[in-house]
mmCIF file of C-alpha atoms in Angstrom:
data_model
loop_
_atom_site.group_PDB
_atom_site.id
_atom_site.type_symbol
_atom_site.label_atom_id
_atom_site.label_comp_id
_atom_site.label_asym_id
_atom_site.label_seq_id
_atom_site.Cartn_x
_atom_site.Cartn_y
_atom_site.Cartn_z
ATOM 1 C CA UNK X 1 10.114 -65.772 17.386
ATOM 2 C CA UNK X 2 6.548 -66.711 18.954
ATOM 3 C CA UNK X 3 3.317 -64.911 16.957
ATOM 4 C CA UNK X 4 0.719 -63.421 19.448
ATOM 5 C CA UNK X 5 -2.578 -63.892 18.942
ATOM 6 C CA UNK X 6 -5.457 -61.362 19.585
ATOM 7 C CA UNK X 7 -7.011 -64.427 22.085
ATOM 8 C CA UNK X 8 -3.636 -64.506 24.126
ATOM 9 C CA UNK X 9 -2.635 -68.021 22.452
ATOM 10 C CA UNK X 10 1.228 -67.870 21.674
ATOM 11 C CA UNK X 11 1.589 -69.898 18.542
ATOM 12 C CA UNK X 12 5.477 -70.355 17.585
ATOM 13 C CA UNK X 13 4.160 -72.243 14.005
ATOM 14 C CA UNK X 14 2.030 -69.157 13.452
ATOM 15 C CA UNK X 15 5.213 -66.861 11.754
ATOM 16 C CA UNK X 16 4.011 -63.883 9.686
ATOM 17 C CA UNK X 17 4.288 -64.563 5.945
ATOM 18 C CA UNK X 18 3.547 -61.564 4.173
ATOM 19 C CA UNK X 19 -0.071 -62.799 2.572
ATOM 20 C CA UNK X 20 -3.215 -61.792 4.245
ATOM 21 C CA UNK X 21 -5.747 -64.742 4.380
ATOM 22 C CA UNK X 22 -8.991 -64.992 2.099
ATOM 23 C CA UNK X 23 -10.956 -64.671 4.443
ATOM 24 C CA UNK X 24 -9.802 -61.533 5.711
ATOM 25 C CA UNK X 25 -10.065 -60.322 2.416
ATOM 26 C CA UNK X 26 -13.839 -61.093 2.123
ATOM 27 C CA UNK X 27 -14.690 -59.984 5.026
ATOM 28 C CA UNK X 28 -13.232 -56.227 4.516
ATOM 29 C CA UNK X 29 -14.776 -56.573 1.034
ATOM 30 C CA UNK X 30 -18.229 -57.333 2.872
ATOM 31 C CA UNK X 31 -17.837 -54.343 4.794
ATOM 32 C CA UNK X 32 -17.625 -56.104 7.851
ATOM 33 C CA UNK X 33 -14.348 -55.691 10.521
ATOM 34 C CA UNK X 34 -11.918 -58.891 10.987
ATOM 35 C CA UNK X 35 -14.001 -59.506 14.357
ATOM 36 C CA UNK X 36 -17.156 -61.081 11.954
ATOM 37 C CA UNK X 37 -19.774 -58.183 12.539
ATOM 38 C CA UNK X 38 -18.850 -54.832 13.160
ATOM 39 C CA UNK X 39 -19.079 -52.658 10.142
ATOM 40 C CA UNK X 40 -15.574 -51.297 8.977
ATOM 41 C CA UNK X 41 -16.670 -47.860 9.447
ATOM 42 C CA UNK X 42 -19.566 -45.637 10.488
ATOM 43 C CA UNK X 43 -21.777 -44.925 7.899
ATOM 44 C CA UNK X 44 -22.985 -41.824 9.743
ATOM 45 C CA UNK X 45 -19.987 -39.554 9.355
ATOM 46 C CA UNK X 46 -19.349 -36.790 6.997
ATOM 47 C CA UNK X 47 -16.997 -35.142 5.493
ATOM 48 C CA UNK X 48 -15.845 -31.900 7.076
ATOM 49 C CA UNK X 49 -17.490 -29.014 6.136
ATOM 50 C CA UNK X 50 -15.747 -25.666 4.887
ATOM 51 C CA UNK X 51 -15.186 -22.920 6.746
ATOM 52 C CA UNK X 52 -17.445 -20.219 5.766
ATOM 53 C CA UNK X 53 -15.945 -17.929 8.154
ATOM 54 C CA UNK X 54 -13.397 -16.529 5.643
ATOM 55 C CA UNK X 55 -14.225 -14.527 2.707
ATOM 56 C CA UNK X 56 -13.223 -16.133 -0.168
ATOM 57 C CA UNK X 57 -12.299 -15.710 -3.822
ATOM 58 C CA UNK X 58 -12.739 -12.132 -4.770
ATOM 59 C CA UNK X 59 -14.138 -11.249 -1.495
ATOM 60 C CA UNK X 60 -10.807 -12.370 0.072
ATOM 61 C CA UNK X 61 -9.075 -10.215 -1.977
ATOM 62 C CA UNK X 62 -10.803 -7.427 -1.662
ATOM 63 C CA UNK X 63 -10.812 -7.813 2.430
ATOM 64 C CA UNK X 64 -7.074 -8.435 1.862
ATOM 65 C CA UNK X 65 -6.137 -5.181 -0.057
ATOM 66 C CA UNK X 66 -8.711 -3.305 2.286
ATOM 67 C CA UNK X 67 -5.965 -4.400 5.030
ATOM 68 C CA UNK X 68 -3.363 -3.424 3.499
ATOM 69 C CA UNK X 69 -4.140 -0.350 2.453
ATOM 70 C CA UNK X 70 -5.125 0.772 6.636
ATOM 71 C CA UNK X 71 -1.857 -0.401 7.327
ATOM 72 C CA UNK X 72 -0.182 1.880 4.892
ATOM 73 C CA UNK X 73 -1.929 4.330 6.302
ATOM 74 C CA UNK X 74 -0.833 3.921 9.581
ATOM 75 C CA UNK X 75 2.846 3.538 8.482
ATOM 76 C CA UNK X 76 2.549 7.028 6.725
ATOM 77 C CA UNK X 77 1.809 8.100 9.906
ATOM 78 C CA UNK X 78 4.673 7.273 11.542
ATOM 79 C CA UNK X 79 7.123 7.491 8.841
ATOM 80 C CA UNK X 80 9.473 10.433 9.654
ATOM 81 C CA UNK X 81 11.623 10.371 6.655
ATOM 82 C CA UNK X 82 10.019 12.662 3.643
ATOM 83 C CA UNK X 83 10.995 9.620 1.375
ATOM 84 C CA UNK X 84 9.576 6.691 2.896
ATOM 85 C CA UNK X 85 5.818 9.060 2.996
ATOM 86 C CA UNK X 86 6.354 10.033 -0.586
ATOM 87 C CA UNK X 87 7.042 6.460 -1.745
ATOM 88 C CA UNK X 88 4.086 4.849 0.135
ATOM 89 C CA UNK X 89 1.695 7.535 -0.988
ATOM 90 C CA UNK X 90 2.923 6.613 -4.798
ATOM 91 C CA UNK X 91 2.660 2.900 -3.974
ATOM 92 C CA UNK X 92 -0.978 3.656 -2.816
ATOM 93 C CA UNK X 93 -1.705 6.132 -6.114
ATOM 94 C CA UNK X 94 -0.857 3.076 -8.035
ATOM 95 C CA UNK X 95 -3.693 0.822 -7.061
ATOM 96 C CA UNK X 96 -5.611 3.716 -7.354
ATOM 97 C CA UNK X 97 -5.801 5.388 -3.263
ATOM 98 C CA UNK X 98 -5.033 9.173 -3.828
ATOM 99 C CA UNK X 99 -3.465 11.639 -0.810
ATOM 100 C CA UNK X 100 -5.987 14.165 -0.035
ATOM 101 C CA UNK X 101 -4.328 17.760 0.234
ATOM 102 C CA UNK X 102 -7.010 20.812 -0.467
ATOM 103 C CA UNK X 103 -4.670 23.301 -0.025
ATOM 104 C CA UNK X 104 -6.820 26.262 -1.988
ATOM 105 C CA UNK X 105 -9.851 24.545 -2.365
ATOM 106 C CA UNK X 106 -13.082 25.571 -0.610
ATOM 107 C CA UNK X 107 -13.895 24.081 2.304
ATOM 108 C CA UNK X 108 -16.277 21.586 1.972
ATOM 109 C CA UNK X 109 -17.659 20.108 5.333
ATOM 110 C CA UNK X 110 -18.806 16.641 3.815
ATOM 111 C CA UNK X 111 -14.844 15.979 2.331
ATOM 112 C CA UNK X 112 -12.514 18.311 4.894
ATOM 113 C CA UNK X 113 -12.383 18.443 8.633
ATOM 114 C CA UNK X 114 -11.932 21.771 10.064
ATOM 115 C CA UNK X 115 -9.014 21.632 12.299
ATOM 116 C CA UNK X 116 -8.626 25.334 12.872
ATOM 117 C CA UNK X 117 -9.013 28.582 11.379
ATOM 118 C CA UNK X 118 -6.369 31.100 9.893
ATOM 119 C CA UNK X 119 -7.429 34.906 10.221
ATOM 120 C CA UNK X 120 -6.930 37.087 7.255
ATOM 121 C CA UNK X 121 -8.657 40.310 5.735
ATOM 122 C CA UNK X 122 -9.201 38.983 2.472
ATOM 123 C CA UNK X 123 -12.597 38.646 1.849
ATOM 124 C CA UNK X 124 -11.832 36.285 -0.778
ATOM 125 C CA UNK X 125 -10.162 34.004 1.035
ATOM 126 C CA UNK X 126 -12.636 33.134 3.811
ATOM 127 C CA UNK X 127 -13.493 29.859 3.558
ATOM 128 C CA UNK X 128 -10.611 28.811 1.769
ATOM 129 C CA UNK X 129 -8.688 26.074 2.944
ATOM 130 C CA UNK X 130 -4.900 27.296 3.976
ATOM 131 C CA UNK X 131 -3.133 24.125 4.437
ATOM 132 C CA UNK X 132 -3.813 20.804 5.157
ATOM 133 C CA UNK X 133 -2.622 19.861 8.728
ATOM 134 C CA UNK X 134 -3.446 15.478 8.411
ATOM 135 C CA UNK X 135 -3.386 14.209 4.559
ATOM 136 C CA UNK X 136 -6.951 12.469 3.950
ATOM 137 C CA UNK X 137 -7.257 9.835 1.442
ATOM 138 C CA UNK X 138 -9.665 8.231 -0.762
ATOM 139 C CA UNK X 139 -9.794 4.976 -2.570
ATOM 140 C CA UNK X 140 -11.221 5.842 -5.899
ATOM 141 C CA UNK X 141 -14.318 7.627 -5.353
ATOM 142 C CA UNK X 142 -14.589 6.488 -1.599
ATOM 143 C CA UNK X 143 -13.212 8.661 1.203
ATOM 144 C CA UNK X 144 -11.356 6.432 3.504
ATOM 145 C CA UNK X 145 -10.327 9.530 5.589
ATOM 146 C CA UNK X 146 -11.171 13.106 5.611
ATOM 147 C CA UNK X 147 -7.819 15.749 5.533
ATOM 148 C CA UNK X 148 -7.487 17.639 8.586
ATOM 149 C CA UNK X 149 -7.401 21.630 7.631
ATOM 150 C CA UNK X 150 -6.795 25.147 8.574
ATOM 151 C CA UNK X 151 -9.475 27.180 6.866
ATOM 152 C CA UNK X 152 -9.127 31.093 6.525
ATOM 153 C CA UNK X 153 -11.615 33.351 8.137
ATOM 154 C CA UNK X 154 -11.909 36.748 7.585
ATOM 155 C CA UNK X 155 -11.087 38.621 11.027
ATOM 156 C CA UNK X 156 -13.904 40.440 12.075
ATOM 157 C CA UNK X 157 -13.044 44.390 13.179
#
């Protein structure tokens, strides 16, 4: 079998033998290319660069729970079986994201949204909420949504 040359010359002597020549040797360790001047590489390039695009660490995690926890939310509202709501809601309490039900409570403008209002005659009960129509939540102390409610209003005569 003939051994090709890189000038075109067809050498049958010239069979590979497995040893790379001295020079080639000191010519890679003179950081120089087999072709006697090029360098071997470019000196210029650098590595690649992070991407700082992503959070990372801590931040990632945080971003990543943040996530998760909206897309709970939107499964609980579209779950129609009692026990797949009731589990997510405990799965939720358990990293510390509480339902939001003020059933009783006062209404409170800056943690409820009024979504209607229930007449009664009880003077003590206006401005009590009378059920919750949309379950809020909050992640610890921060309110991720407000509870939709019915609030009692005294019927005027």
């Amino acid at each position: 079998m003939a051994w090709f040359r890189k000038d075109g010359v067809v050498d049958a002597d010239e069979t590979p033998t497995g040893q790379i020549p001295a020079q080639i040797i000191q010519e890679a360790d003179a950081g120089r290319g087999t072709d006697g001047g090029k360098p071997t590489s470019d000196t210029d390039v650098h590595p690649l660069q992070p991407v700082t695009t992503m959070p990372v660490g801590l931040e990632r995690a945080l971003a990543d729970r943040e996530a998760l926890i909206q897309m709970c939310l939107y499964a609980l509202d579209r779950a129609r079986s009692g026990g797949v709501v009731e589990r997510l809601e405990e799965g939720l309490a358990a990293i510390g994201v509480q339902a939001l039900r003020p059933d009783g409570e006062r209404f409170d403008p800056a943690r409820h949204e009024a979504g209607g209002a229930v007449p009664t005659e009880d003077p003590a009960l206006d401005g009590v909420v009378a059920e919750t129509e949309v379950t809020g939540f909050a992640d610890h102390d921060r309110l991720l949504r407000a509870p939709i409610v019915m609030v009692y209003a005294k019927k005027t005569p």
